[in-house]
Amino acid sequence: LGTVISPDLNRLAQMQPNQKARFVAVSLEEGLEARRRYNWQVQRLQHFFLR
């Protein structure tokens, strides 16, 4: 068992039934950095579409 980092939740939610997933261990720092990058990308998209 493990925890899916928040930037990967969308990808996990879109998986098809019986589709295989591979989990990779990440440190707390790596998970936080992935979340920062994800939030930055979302903000850029919001700015692009809402201008």
PDB file of N, CA and C in Angstrom:
ATOM      1  N   LEU A   1       0.828  -1.180   0.000  1.00  0.00           N
ATOM      2  CA  LEU A   1       0.000   0.000   0.000  1.00  0.00           C
ATOM      3  C   LEU A   1       0.865   1.232   0.000  1.00  0.00           C
ATOM      4  N   GLY A   2       0.286   2.295  -0.517  1.00  0.00           N
ATOM      5  CA  GLY A   2       1.016   3.547  -0.563  1.00  0.00           C
ATOM      6  C   GLY A   2       0.058   4.700  -0.741  1.00  0.00           C
ATOM      7  N   THR A   3       0.611   5.830  -1.042  1.00  0.00           N
ATOM      8  CA  THR A   3      -0.173   7.038  -1.263  1.00  0.00           C
ATOM      9  C   THR A   3       0.155   7.575  -2.641  1.00  0.00           C
ATOM     10  N   VAL A   4      -0.856   7.984  -3.362  1.00  0.00           N
ATOM     11  CA  VAL A   4      -0.651   8.594  -4.672  1.00  0.00           C
ATOM     12  C   VAL A   4      -0.487  10.095  -4.455  1.00  0.00           C
ATOM     13  N   ILE A   5       0.589  10.654  -5.005  1.00  0.00           N
ATOM     14  CA  ILE A   5       0.796  12.093  -4.847  1.00  0.00           C
ATOM     15  C   ILE A   5      -0.259  12.839  -5.658  1.00  0.00           C
ATOM     16  N   SER A   6      -0.654  13.985  -5.163  1.00  0.00           N
ATOM     17  CA  SER A   6      -1.777  14.727  -5.756  1.00  0.00           C
ATOM     18  C   SER A   6      -1.617  15.017  -7.247  1.00  0.00           C
ATOM     19  N   PRO A   7      -0.413  15.317  -7.773  1.00  0.00           N
ATOM     20  CA  PRO A   7      -0.311  15.554  -9.209  1.00  0.00           C
ATOM     21  C   PRO A   7      -0.657  14.324 -10.062  1.00  0.00           C
ATOM     22  N   ASP A   8      -0.613  13.139  -9.484  1.00  0.00           N
ATOM     23  CA  ASP A   8      -0.903  11.917 -10.242  1.00  0.00           C
ATOM     24  C   ASP A   8      -2.336  11.436 -10.087  1.00  0.00           C
ATOM     25  N   LEU A   9      -3.138  12.100  -9.271  1.00  0.00           N
ATOM     26  CA  LEU A   9      -4.511  11.643  -9.045  1.00  0.00           C
ATOM     27  C   LEU A   9      -5.340  11.671 -10.322  1.00  0.00           C
ATOM     28  N   ASN A  10      -5.190  12.717 -11.150  1.00  0.00           N
ATOM     29  CA  ASN A  10      -5.942  12.782 -12.406  1.00  0.00           C
ATOM     30  C   ASN A  10      -5.610  11.600 -13.305  1.00  0.00           C
ATOM     31  N   ARG A  11      -4.343  11.290 -13.402  1.00  0.00           N
ATOM     32  CA  ARG A  11      -3.907  10.173 -14.243  1.00  0.00           C
ATOM     33  C   ARG A  11      -4.475   8.853 -13.727  1.00  0.00           C
ATOM     34  N   LEU A  12      -4.439   8.664 -12.426  1.00  0.00           N
ATOM     35  CA  LEU A  12      -4.967   7.442 -11.826  1.00  0.00           C
ATOM     36  C   LEU A  12      -6.477   7.342 -12.042  1.00  0.00           C
ATOM     37  N   ALA A  13      -7.171   8.460 -11.913  1.00  0.00           N
ATOM     38  CA  ALA A  13      -8.630   8.463 -12.066  1.00  0.00           C
ATOM     39  C   ALA A  13      -9.064   8.139 -13.492  1.00  0.00           C
ATOM     40  N   GLN A  14      -8.206   8.385 -14.475  1.00  0.00           N
ATOM     41  CA  GLN A  14      -8.559   8.155 -15.868  1.00  0.00           C
ATOM     42  C   GLN A  14      -8.164   6.770 -16.366  1.00  0.00           C
ATOM     43  N   MET A  15      -7.612   5.943 -15.505  1.00  0.00           N
ATOM     44  CA  MET A  15      -7.208   4.601 -15.925  1.00  0.00           C
ATOM     45  C   MET A  15      -8.428   3.740 -16.213  1.00  0.00           C
ATOM     46  N   GLN A  16      -8.275   2.862 -17.177  1.00  0.00           N
ATOM     47  CA  GLN A  16      -9.330   1.932 -17.547  1.00  0.00           C
ATOM     48  C   GLN A  16      -9.349   0.763 -16.557  1.00  0.00           C
ATOM     49  N   PRO A  17     -10.495   0.097 -16.422  1.00  0.00           N
ATOM     50  CA  PRO A  17     -10.547  -1.092 -15.564  1.00  0.00           C
ATOM     51  C   PRO A  17      -9.514  -2.120 -16.035  1.00  0.00           C
ATOM     52  N   ASN A  18      -8.869  -2.752 -15.104  1.00  0.00           N
ATOM     53  CA  ASN A  18      -7.837  -3.769 -15.351  1.00  0.00           C
ATOM     54  C   ASN A  18      -6.553  -3.214 -15.966  1.00  0.00           C
ATOM     55  N   GLN A  19      -6.439  -1.906 -16.113  1.00  0.00           N
ATOM     56  CA  GLN A  19      -5.202  -1.318 -16.607  1.00  0.00           C
ATOM     57  C   GLN A  19      -4.170  -1.366 -15.486  1.00  0.00           C
ATOM     58  N   LYS A  20      -2.956  -1.722 -15.837  1.00  0.00           N
ATOM     59  CA  LYS A  20      -1.907  -1.853 -14.827  1.00  0.00           C
ATOM     60  C   LYS A  20      -1.292  -0.493 -14.504  1.00  0.00           C
ATOM     61  N   ALA A  21      -0.936  -0.345 -13.260  1.00  0.00           N
ATOM     62  CA  ALA A  21      -0.252   0.868 -12.806  1.00  0.00           C
ATOM     63  C   ALA A  21       1.045   0.455 -12.126  1.00  0.00           C
ATOM     64  N   ARG A  22       2.039   1.295 -12.257  1.00  0.00           N
ATOM     65  CA  ARG A  22       3.320   1.049 -11.606  1.00  0.00           C
ATOM     66  C   ARG A  22       3.553   2.188 -10.626  1.00  0.00           C
ATOM     67  N   PHE A  23       3.860   1.837  -9.413  1.00  0.00           N
ATOM     68  CA  PHE A  23       4.081   2.829  -8.370  1.00  0.00           C
ATOM     69  C   PHE A  23       5.573   2.950  -8.099  1.00  0.00           C
ATOM     70  N   VAL A  24       6.018   4.165  -7.912  1.00  0.00           N
ATOM     71  CA  VAL A  24       7.428   4.448  -7.656  1.00  0.00           C
ATOM     72  C   VAL A  24       7.514   5.238  -6.354  1.00  0.00           C
ATOM     73  N   ALA A  25       8.385   4.813  -5.492  1.00  0.00           N
ATOM     74  CA  ALA A  25       8.566   5.520  -4.220  1.00  0.00           C
ATOM     75  C   ALA A  25       9.228   6.868  -4.471  1.00  0.00           C
ATOM     76  N   VAL A  26       8.712   7.898  -3.820  1.00  0.00           N
ATOM     77  CA  VAL A  26       9.320   9.228  -3.888  1.00  0.00           C
ATOM     78  C   VAL A  26       9.462   9.752  -2.466  1.00  0.00           C
ATOM     79  N   SER A  27      10.433  10.607  -2.296  1.00  0.00           N
ATOM     80  CA  SER A  27      10.623  11.224  -0.978  1.00  0.00           C
ATOM     81  C   SER A  27       9.585  12.328  -0.789  1.00  0.00           C
ATOM     82  N   LEU A  28       9.466  12.794   0.420  1.00  0.00           N
ATOM     83  CA  LEU A  28       8.562  13.903   0.709  1.00  0.00           C
ATOM     84  C   LEU A  28       8.930  15.120  -0.136  1.00  0.00           C
ATOM     85  N   GLU A  29      10.214  15.401  -0.231  1.00  0.00           N
ATOM     86  CA  GLU A  29      10.670  16.553  -1.009  1.00  0.00           C
ATOM     87  C   GLU A  29      10.300  16.407  -2.479  1.00  0.00           C
ATOM     88  N   GLU A  30      10.462  15.202  -3.034  1.00  0.00           N
ATOM     89  CA  GLU A  30      10.104  14.970  -4.439  1.00  0.00           C
ATOM     90  C   GLU A  30       8.598  15.131  -4.657  1.00  0.00           C
ATOM     91  N   GLY A  31       7.809  14.642  -3.735  1.00  0.00           N
ATOM     92  CA  GLY A  31       6.360  14.788  -3.834  1.00  0.00           C
ATOM     93  C   GLY A  31       5.931  16.243  -3.768  1.00  0.00           C
ATOM     94  N   LEU A  32       6.543  16.998  -2.873  1.00  0.00           N
ATOM     95  CA  LEU A  32       6.219  18.419  -2.757  1.00  0.00           C
ATOM     96  C   LEU A  32       6.642  19.191  -4.001  1.00  0.00           C
ATOM     97  N   GLU A  33       7.790  18.847  -4.553  1.00  0.00           N
ATOM     98  CA  GLU A  33       8.251  19.506  -5.780  1.00  0.00           C
ATOM     99  C   GLU A  33       7.327  19.167  -6.947  1.00  0.00           C
ATOM    100  N   ALA A  34       6.876  17.929  -7.038  1.00  0.00           N
ATOM    101  CA  ALA A  34       5.927  17.541  -8.087  1.00  0.00           C
ATOM    102  C   ALA A  34       4.636  18.330  -7.944  1.00  0.00           C
ATOM    103  N   ARG A  35       4.172  18.542  -6.723  1.00  0.00           N
ATOM    104  CA  ARG A  35       2.952  19.323  -6.496  1.00  0.00           C
ATOM    105  C   ARG A  35       3.160  20.785  -6.886  1.00  0.00           C
ATOM    106  N   ARG A  36       4.328  21.340  -6.578  1.00  0.00           N
ATOM    107  CA  ARG A  36       4.618  22.727  -6.967  1.00  0.00           C
ATOM    108  C   ARG A  36       4.593  22.877  -8.490  1.00  0.00           C
ATOM    109  N   ARG A  37       5.237  21.933  -9.188  1.00  0.00           N
ATOM    110  CA  ARG A  37       5.252  21.984 -10.658  1.00  0.00           C
ATOM    111  C   ARG A  37       3.849  21.845 -11.226  1.00  0.00           C
ATOM    112  N   TYR A  38       3.058  20.927 -10.679  1.00  0.00           N
ATOM    113  CA  TYR A  38       1.684  20.711 -11.137  1.00  0.00           C
ATOM    114  C   TYR A  38       0.852  21.980 -10.935  1.00  0.00           C
ATOM    115  N   ASN A  39       0.935  22.577  -9.757  1.00  0.00           N
ATOM    116  CA  ASN A  39       0.178  23.802  -9.474  1.00  0.00           C
ATOM    117  C   ASN A  39       0.597  24.937 -10.400  1.00  0.00           C
ATOM    118  N   TRP A  40       1.886  25.034 -10.694  1.00  0.00           N
ATOM    119  CA  TRP A  40       2.389  26.062 -11.605  1.00  0.00           C
ATOM    120  C   TRP A  40       1.802  25.856 -12.997  1.00  0.00           C
ATOM    121  N   GLN A  41       1.756  24.606 -13.475  1.00  0.00           N
ATOM    122  CA  GLN A  41       1.184  24.317 -14.791  1.00  0.00           C
ATOM    123  C   GLN A  41      -0.303  24.646 -14.832  1.00  0.00           C
ATOM    124  N   VAL A  42      -1.031  24.316 -13.786  1.00  0.00           N
ATOM    125  CA  VAL A  42      -2.462  24.626 -13.726  1.00  0.00           C
ATOM    126  C   VAL A  42      -2.669  26.138 -13.757  1.00  0.00           C
ATOM    127  N   GLN A  43      -1.863  26.880 -13.027  1.00  0.00           N
ATOM    128  CA  GLN A  43      -1.982  28.340 -13.022  1.00  0.00           C
ATOM    129  C   GLN A  43      -1.716  28.920 -14.403  1.00  0.00           C
ATOM    130  N   ARG A  44      -0.730  28.379 -15.103  1.00  0.00           N
ATOM    131  CA  ARG A  44      -0.435  28.848 -16.462  1.00  0.00           C
ATOM    132  C   ARG A  44      -1.615  28.595 -17.388  1.00  0.00           C
ATOM    133  N   LEU A  45      -2.225  27.411 -17.281  1.00  0.00           N
ATOM    134  CA  LEU A  45      -3.384  27.100 -18.118  1.00  0.00           C
ATOM    135  C   LEU A  45      -4.557  28.017 -17.792  1.00  0.00           C
ATOM    136  N   GLN A  46      -4.784  28.266 -16.514  1.00  0.00           N
ATOM    137  CA  GLN A  46      -5.870  29.166 -16.127  1.00  0.00           C
ATOM    138  C   GLN A  46      -5.635  30.561 -16.693  1.00  0.00           C
ATOM    139  N   HIS A  47      -4.413  31.033 -16.593  1.00  0.00           N
ATOM    140  CA  HIS A  47      -4.085  32.355 -17.114  1.00  0.00           C
ATOM    141  C   HIS A  47      -4.302  32.394 -18.627  1.00  0.00           C
ATOM    142  N   PHE A  48      -3.901  31.350 -19.320  1.00  0.00           N
ATOM    143  CA  PHE A  48      -4.034  31.285 -20.776  1.00  0.00           C
ATOM    144  C   PHE A  48      -5.499  31.310 -21.197  1.00  0.00           C
ATOM    145  N   PHE A  49      -6.341  30.517 -20.532  1.00  0.00           N
ATOM    146  CA  PHE A  49      -7.733  30.396 -20.944  1.00  0.00           C
ATOM    147  C   PHE A  49      -8.639  31.491 -20.381  1.00  0.00           C
ATOM    148  N   LEU A  50      -8.217  32.163 -19.333  1.00  0.00           N
ATOM    149  CA  LEU A  50      -9.077  33.159 -18.696  1.00  0.00           C
ATOM    150  C   LEU A  50      -8.644  34.595 -18.967  1.00  0.00           C
ATOM    151  N   ARG A  51      -7.745  34.797 -19.898  1.00  0.00           N
ATOM    152  CA  ARG A  51      -7.306  36.177 -20.161  1.00  0.00           C
ATOM    153  C   ARG A  51      -8.277  36.908 -21.028  1.00  0.00           C
TER     154      ARG A  51
END
